[in-house]
PDB file of C-alpha atoms in Angstrom:
ATOM      1  CA  ALA A1321     -42.676 -42.376 -35.002  1.00  0.00           C
ATOM      2  CA  THR A1322     -39.643 -40.094 -34.946  1.00  0.00           C
ATOM      3  CA  VAL A1323     -36.266 -41.800 -34.886  1.00  0.00           C
ATOM      4  CA  VAL A1324     -33.581 -39.885 -33.023  1.00  0.00           C
ATOM      5  CA  CYS A1325     -29.960 -40.610 -33.813  1.00  0.00           C
ATOM      6  CA  HIS A1326     -26.951 -39.351 -31.956  1.00  0.00           C
ATOM      7  CA  TRP A1327     -23.203 -39.915 -31.843  1.00  0.00           C
ATOM      8  CA  ARG A1328     -21.772 -42.122 -29.116  1.00  0.00           C
ATOM      9  CA  PRO A1329     -18.163 -42.764 -28.178  1.00  0.00           C
ATOM     10  CA  VAL A1330     -16.791 -46.023 -29.542  1.00  0.00           C
ATOM     11  CA  SER A1331     -15.920 -47.058 -25.973  1.00  0.00           C
ATOM     12  CA  GLU A1332     -19.643 -46.977 -25.120  1.00  0.00           C
ATOM     13  CA  MET A1333     -20.582 -49.002 -28.185  1.00  0.00           C
ATOM     14  CA  LEU A1334     -17.932 -51.645 -27.510  1.00  0.00           C
ATOM     15  CA  GLY A1335     -18.660 -51.699 -23.805  1.00  0.00           C
ATOM     16  CA  GLY A1336     -22.341 -52.370 -24.349  1.00  0.00           C
ATOM     17  CA  GLU A1337     -23.407 -49.177 -22.623  1.00  0.00           C
ATOM     18  CA  GLY A1338     -26.543 -47.347 -23.701  1.00  0.00           C
ATOM     19  CA  PRO A1339     -30.104 -48.391 -24.575  1.00  0.00           C
ATOM     20  CA  GLU A1340     -30.546 -51.518 -26.683  1.00  0.00           C
ATOM     21  CA  ASN A1341     -31.632 -51.137 -30.323  1.00  0.00           C
ATOM     22  CA  GLU A1342     -31.071 -47.385 -30.235  1.00  0.00           C
ATOM     23  CA  PRO A1343     -30.101 -45.975 -33.647  1.00  0.00           C
ATOM     24  CA  MET A1344     -26.613 -44.531 -33.635  1.00  0.00           C
ATOM     25  CA  LEU A1345     -24.316 -42.867 -36.116  1.00  0.00           C
ATOM     26  CA  GLN A1346     -20.959 -44.557 -36.392  1.00  0.00           C
ATOM     27  CA  GLY A1347     -19.592 -43.678 -39.793  1.00  0.00           C
ATOM     28  CA  ALA A1348     -20.654 -43.333 -43.359  1.00  0.00           C
ATOM     29  CA  PRO A1349     -23.710 -45.451 -44.274  1.00  0.00           C
ATOM     30  CA  TRP A1350     -22.252 -46.278 -47.674  1.00  0.00           C
ATOM     31  CA  GLN A1351     -19.455 -48.509 -48.830  1.00  0.00           C
ATOM     32  CA  ALA A1352     -16.145 -46.662 -48.957  1.00  0.00           C
ATOM     33  CA  ILE A1353     -15.003 -45.950 -52.493  1.00  0.00           C
ATOM     34  CA  GLU A1354     -11.767 -44.502 -53.765  1.00  0.00           C
ATOM     35  CA  PRO A1355     -12.145 -40.759 -54.346  1.00  0.00           C
ATOM     36  CA  PRO A1356     -11.748 -39.508 -57.909  1.00  0.00           C
ATOM     37  CA  GLN A1357      -8.484 -37.979 -59.056  1.00  0.00           C
ATOM     38  CA  LEU A1358      -8.178 -34.215 -58.831  1.00  0.00           C
ATOM     39  CA  GLY A1359      -7.714 -34.147 -62.606  1.00  0.00           C
ATOM     40  CA  ASP A1360     -11.356 -35.212 -62.985  1.00  0.00           C
ATOM     41  CA  PHE A1361     -12.360 -31.773 -61.637  1.00  0.00           C
ATOM     42  CA  LEU A1362      -9.810 -29.674 -63.521  1.00  0.00           C
ATOM     43  CA  GLN A1363     -10.431 -27.674 -66.657  1.00  0.00           C
ATOM     44  CA  ALA A1364      -8.544 -28.020 -69.929  1.00  0.00           C
ATOM     45  CA  PRO A1365      -5.918 -25.317 -70.644  1.00  0.00           C
ATOM     46  CA  ASP A1366      -8.200 -23.543 -73.143  1.00  0.00           C
ATOM     47  CA  GLU A1367     -11.005 -23.408 -70.554  1.00  0.00           C
ATOM     48  CA  ILE A1368      -8.574 -21.964 -67.991  1.00  0.00           C
ATOM     49  CA  ALA A1369      -7.474 -19.313 -70.509  1.00  0.00           C
ATOM     50  CA  ARG A1370     -11.108 -18.380 -71.219  1.00  0.00           C
ATOM     51  CA  GLU A1371     -11.958 -18.035 -67.511  1.00  0.00           C
ATOM     52  CA  GLU A1372      -8.793 -15.998 -66.881  1.00  0.00           C
ATOM     53  CA  SER A1373      -9.788 -13.710 -69.753  1.00  0.00           C
ATOM     54  CA  GLU A1374     -13.320 -13.288 -68.413  1.00  0.00           C
ATOM     55  CA  LEU A1375     -11.979 -12.405 -64.961  1.00  0.00           C
ATOM     56  CA  GLY A1376      -9.115 -10.266 -66.257  1.00  0.00           C
ATOM     57  CA  CYS A1377      -6.444 -12.083 -64.255  1.00  0.00           C
ATOM     58  CA  SER A1378      -4.036 -15.001 -64.338  1.00  0.00           C
ATOM     59  CA  PHE A1379      -4.460 -18.011 -62.066  1.00  0.00           C
ATOM     60  CA  GLU A1380      -0.708 -18.685 -62.243  1.00  0.00           C
ATOM     61  CA  VAL A1381       1.140 -17.726 -59.066  1.00  0.00           C
ATOM     62  CA  PRO A1382       4.101 -15.435 -59.773  1.00  0.00           C
ATOM     63  CA  GLN A1383       7.474 -17.091 -59.139  1.00  0.00           C
ATOM     64  CA  GLN A1384       8.481 -14.290 -56.758  1.00  0.00           C
ATOM     65  CA  VAL A1385       5.392 -14.903 -54.581  1.00  0.00           C
ATOM     66  CA  LEU A1386       6.263 -18.615 -54.478  1.00  0.00           C
ATOM     67  CA  GLN A1387       9.879 -17.835 -53.607  1.00  0.00           C
ATOM     68  CA  ASP A1388       8.827 -15.424 -50.837  1.00  0.00           C
ATOM     69  CA  ARG A1389       6.566 -18.115 -49.383  1.00  0.00           C
ATOM     70  CA  ALA A1390       9.305 -20.742 -49.688  1.00  0.00           C
ATOM     71  CA  ASP A1391      11.725 -18.437 -47.863  1.00  0.00           C
ATOM     72  CA  LYS A1392       9.147 -17.801 -45.118  1.00  0.00           C
ATOM     73  CA  ASP A1393       8.080 -21.343 -44.219  1.00  0.00           C
ATOM     74  CA  GLY A1394       8.333 -23.452 -47.370  1.00  0.00           C
ATOM     75  CA  LYS A1395       4.827 -24.879 -46.971  1.00  0.00           C
ATOM     76  CA  PHE A1396       2.671 -25.302 -50.040  1.00  0.00           C
ATOM     77  CA  ASP A1397      -0.338 -27.440 -50.889  1.00  0.00           C
ATOM     78  CA  ILE A1398       0.855 -28.574 -54.332  1.00  0.00           C
ATOM     79  CA  HIS A1399      -1.147 -31.078 -56.343  1.00  0.00           C
ATOM     80  CA  LEU A1400      -0.806 -33.192 -59.442  1.00  0.00           C
ATOM     81  CA  ARG A1401      -3.744 -34.290 -61.556  1.00  0.00           C
ATOM     82  CA  SER A1402      -3.394 -37.826 -60.138  1.00  0.00           C
ATOM     83  CA  ASP A1403      -3.734 -36.740 -56.490  1.00  0.00           C
ATOM     84  CA  ARG A1404      -6.842 -37.775 -54.577  1.00  0.00           C
ATOM     85  CA  THR A1405      -6.588 -35.347 -51.657  1.00  0.00           C
ATOM     86  CA  SER A1406      -6.373 -31.590 -51.262  1.00  0.00           C
ATOM     87  CA  ALA A1407      -6.376 -28.972 -48.557  1.00  0.00           C
ATOM     88  CA  CYS A1408      -9.640 -27.243 -47.881  1.00  0.00           C
ATOM     89  CA  LEU A1409     -10.797 -24.186 -49.745  1.00  0.00           C
ATOM     90  CA  THR A1410     -10.869 -21.165 -47.465  1.00  0.00           C
ATOM     91  CA  LYS A1411     -11.799 -17.512 -47.603  1.00  0.00           C
ATOM     92  CA  VAL A1412      -8.156 -16.614 -48.354  1.00  0.00           C
ATOM     93  CA  ASN A1413      -7.802 -19.022 -51.287  1.00  0.00           C
ATOM     94  CA  GLY A1414      -6.115 -17.211 -54.163  1.00  0.00           C
ATOM     95  CA  ARG A1415      -4.304 -14.748 -51.900  1.00  0.00           C
ATOM     96  CA  LEU A1416      -0.783 -16.055 -51.494  1.00  0.00           C
ATOM     97  CA  PRO A1417       1.464 -15.297 -49.735  1.00  0.00           C
ATOM     98  CA  LYS A1418      -1.313 -15.058 -47.102  1.00  0.00           C
ATOM     99  CA  GLY A1419      -3.012 -18.246 -46.026  1.00  0.00           C
ATOM    100  CA  PHE A1420      -2.844 -21.554 -47.834  1.00  0.00           C
ATOM    101  CA  SER A1421      -4.342 -22.392 -51.190  1.00  0.00           C
ATOM    102  CA  PRO A1422      -4.421 -25.684 -53.050  1.00  0.00           C
ATOM    103  CA  LEU A1423      -2.050 -25.193 -55.993  1.00  0.00           C
ATOM    104  CA  ILE A1424      -1.932 -27.139 -59.246  1.00  0.00           C
ATOM    105  CA  VAL A1425       1.228 -27.833 -61.250  1.00  0.00           C
ATOM    106  CA  VAL A1426       0.607 -26.007 -64.546  1.00  0.00           C
ATOM    107  CA  ASP A1427       2.569 -28.425 -66.754  1.00  0.00           C
ATOM    108  CA  GLU A1428       3.601 -31.685 -65.111  1.00  0.00           C
ATOM    109  CA  ALA A1429       5.794 -32.742 -68.054  1.00  0.00           C
ATOM    110  CA  GLU A1430       7.663 -29.433 -67.935  1.00  0.00           C
ATOM    111  CA  ALA A1431       8.022 -29.616 -64.125  1.00  0.00           C
ATOM    112  CA  GLY A1432       9.320 -33.179 -64.044  1.00  0.00           C
ATOM    113  CA  PRO A1433       9.157 -35.246 -60.866  1.00  0.00           C
ATOM    114  CA  LEU A1434       8.747 -33.296 -57.648  1.00  0.00           C
ATOM    115  CA  GLU A1435      10.453 -34.155 -54.386  1.00  0.00           C
ATOM    116  CA  GLN A1436       8.121 -35.743 -51.823  1.00  0.00           C
ATOM    117  CA  ARG A1437       8.036 -34.908 -48.122  1.00  0.00           C
ATOM    118  CA  SER A1438       6.064 -36.899 -45.538  1.00  0.00           C
ATOM    119  CA  LYS A1439       2.948 -35.160 -44.231  1.00  0.00           C
ATOM    120  CA  VAL A1440       2.501 -34.674 -40.515  1.00  0.00           C
ATOM    121  CA  SER A1441      -0.609 -36.859 -40.796  1.00  0.00           C
ATOM    122  CA  ALA A1442      -1.883 -38.812 -43.789  1.00  0.00           C
ATOM    123  CA  GLN A1443      -5.094 -37.677 -45.490  1.00  0.00           C
ATOM    124  CA  GLY A1444      -6.724 -40.893 -46.645  1.00  0.00           C
ATOM    125  CA  ASP A1445      -5.138 -43.328 -49.105  1.00  0.00           C
ATOM    126  CA  GLY A1446      -3.677 -43.128 -52.581  1.00  0.00           C
ATOM    127  CA  PRO A1447      -1.408 -40.668 -54.390  1.00  0.00           C
ATOM    128  CA  GLY A1448      -0.789 -37.490 -52.421  1.00  0.00           C
ATOM    129  CA  ALA A1449      -2.365 -38.812 -49.218  1.00  0.00           C
ATOM    130  CA  ALA A1450       0.789 -39.290 -47.127  1.00  0.00           C
ATOM    131  CA  THR A1451       3.254 -36.966 -48.848  1.00  0.00           C
ATOM    132  CA  ASP A1452       3.492 -33.344 -49.895  1.00  0.00           C
ATOM    133  CA  HIS A1453       4.992 -32.275 -53.205  1.00  0.00           C
ATOM    134  CA  VAL A1454       7.896 -29.885 -52.677  1.00  0.00           C
ATOM    135  CA  TRP A1455       8.132 -26.758 -54.845  1.00  0.00           C
ATOM    136  CA  ARG A1456      11.395 -25.759 -56.461  1.00  0.00           C
ATOM    137  CA  PRO A1457      12.140 -22.548 -58.390  1.00  0.00           C
ATOM    138  CA  GLY A1458      10.917 -22.680 -61.967  1.00  0.00           C
ATOM    139  CA  VAL A1459       7.991 -25.038 -61.315  1.00  0.00           C
ATOM    140  CA  ARG A1460       4.884 -23.173 -62.432  1.00  0.00           C
ATOM    141  CA  LEU A1461       1.877 -23.392 -60.118  1.00  0.00           C
ATOM    142  CA  ARG A1462      -1.628 -22.006 -60.393  1.00  0.00           C
ATOM    143  CA  TYR A1463      -4.650 -21.548 -58.203  1.00  0.00           C
ATOM    144  CA  LEU A1464      -7.741 -23.628 -58.777  1.00  0.00           C
ATOM    145  CA  SER A1465     -10.132 -21.672 -60.973  1.00  0.00           C
ATOM    146  CA  PRO A1466     -13.518 -20.724 -59.497  1.00  0.00           C
ATOM    147  CA  THR A1467     -15.135 -23.288 -61.821  1.00  0.00           C
ATOM    148  CA  GLU A1468     -12.831 -26.025 -60.509  1.00  0.00           C
ATOM    149  CA  GLN A1469     -13.506 -25.003 -56.921  1.00  0.00           C
ATOM    150  CA  LEU A1470     -17.250 -25.193 -57.533  1.00  0.00           C
ATOM    151  CA  ARG A1471     -16.854 -28.666 -59.022  1.00  0.00           C
ATOM    152  CA  LEU A1472     -14.904 -29.817 -55.962  1.00  0.00           C
ATOM    153  CA  MET A1473     -17.635 -28.414 -53.715  1.00  0.00           C
ATOM    154  CA  GLY A1474     -20.350 -30.320 -55.580  1.00  0.00           C
ATOM    155  CA  TYR A1475     -22.068 -27.390 -57.278  1.00  0.00           C
ATOM    156  CA  PRO A1476     -23.844 -28.104 -60.574  1.00  0.00           C
ATOM    157  CA  GLU A1477     -22.105 -27.025 -63.789  1.00  0.00           C
ATOM    158  CA  SER A1478     -24.940 -24.534 -64.354  1.00  0.00           C
ATOM    159  CA  TYR A1479     -23.999 -22.554 -61.223  1.00  0.00           C
ATOM    160  CA  GLY A1480     -22.298 -19.241 -61.842  1.00  0.00           C
ATOM    161  CA  PHE A1481     -21.460 -15.882 -60.330  1.00  0.00           C
ATOM    162  CA  PRO A1482     -22.523 -12.373 -61.280  1.00  0.00           C
ATOM    163  CA  PRO A1483     -19.982 -11.045 -63.800  1.00  0.00           C
ATOM    164  CA  ARG A1484     -19.047  -8.136 -61.505  1.00  0.00           C
ATOM    165  CA  LEU A1485     -17.414 -10.505 -58.977  1.00  0.00           C
ATOM    166  CA  GLY A1486     -13.672 -10.940 -59.459  1.00  0.00           C
ATOM    167  CA  PHE A1487     -11.425 -13.923 -58.830  1.00  0.00           C
ATOM    168  CA  ARG A1488     -10.697 -13.228 -55.163  1.00  0.00           C
ATOM    169  CA  GLU A1489     -14.345 -12.474 -54.335  1.00  0.00           C
ATOM    170  CA  ARG A1490     -15.409 -15.740 -55.943  1.00  0.00           C
ATOM    171  CA  CYS A1491     -12.707 -17.679 -54.083  1.00  0.00           C
ATOM    172  CA  SER A1492     -13.805 -16.062 -50.823  1.00  0.00           C
ATOM    173  CA  LEU A1493     -17.453 -16.999 -51.356  1.00  0.00           C
ATOM    174  CA  ILE A1494     -16.614 -20.578 -52.322  1.00  0.00           C
ATOM    175  CA  GLY A1495     -14.215 -20.888 -49.375  1.00  0.00           C
ATOM    176  CA  ASN A1496     -16.990 -19.815 -47.019  1.00  0.00           C
ATOM    177  CA  SER A1497     -19.482 -22.307 -48.472  1.00  0.00           C
ATOM    178  CA  LEU A1498     -20.196 -25.943 -47.711  1.00  0.00           C
ATOM    179  CA  ASN A1499     -20.016 -28.946 -50.010  1.00  0.00           C
ATOM    180  CA  VAL A1500     -23.560 -29.262 -51.329  1.00  0.00           C
ATOM    181  CA  CYS A1501     -23.316 -33.049 -51.690  1.00  0.00           C
ATOM    182  CA  ILE A1502     -22.439 -33.464 -48.024  1.00  0.00           C
ATOM    183  CA  VAL A1503     -25.094 -31.012 -46.848  1.00  0.00           C
ATOM    184  CA  SER A1504     -27.772 -32.721 -48.950  1.00  0.00           C
ATOM    185  CA  TRP A1505     -26.750 -36.087 -47.495  1.00  0.00           C
ATOM    186  CA  LEU A1506     -26.954 -34.704 -43.945  1.00  0.00           C
ATOM    187  CA  LEU A1507     -30.390 -33.206 -44.549  1.00  0.00           C
TER     188      LEU A1507
END
């Protein structure tokens, strides 16, 4: 027998509307767990340097690009290793000042504490969920490396790109992909 599941509004479920004993989707079927820290997905400085060398570029965002963005609208998606949330990866990741890209503080000790600003809407719980870190001149930020992006999207460590693809092409492909863990769960 085929079981058909569909989404129903909460008002219907609470109001007792709909067929009895009908399977319905109403949230994750697993117990909620605290998401890992972003630092669990990040590479060590020597691994970053190796990947930058292979791609022939730097993942660090030039200070002038950051200043231009700050002067325009001041919005950044800045993250510390302890954060548990991040903006999504998109096709324009790695292309500031266009679009938005999750940015990592290169050296948190060097940067010191960052000012916090309340987010328009909280993104879950824990560090970084309800506040944004505010950039100030001199704080060095970098893009997520392609390897880090793949880790965040659930790809196996063995996954790689053809050597001819550069940083921006890799970011674009990853930004257009889906998280393989979520897709496998849905299938």
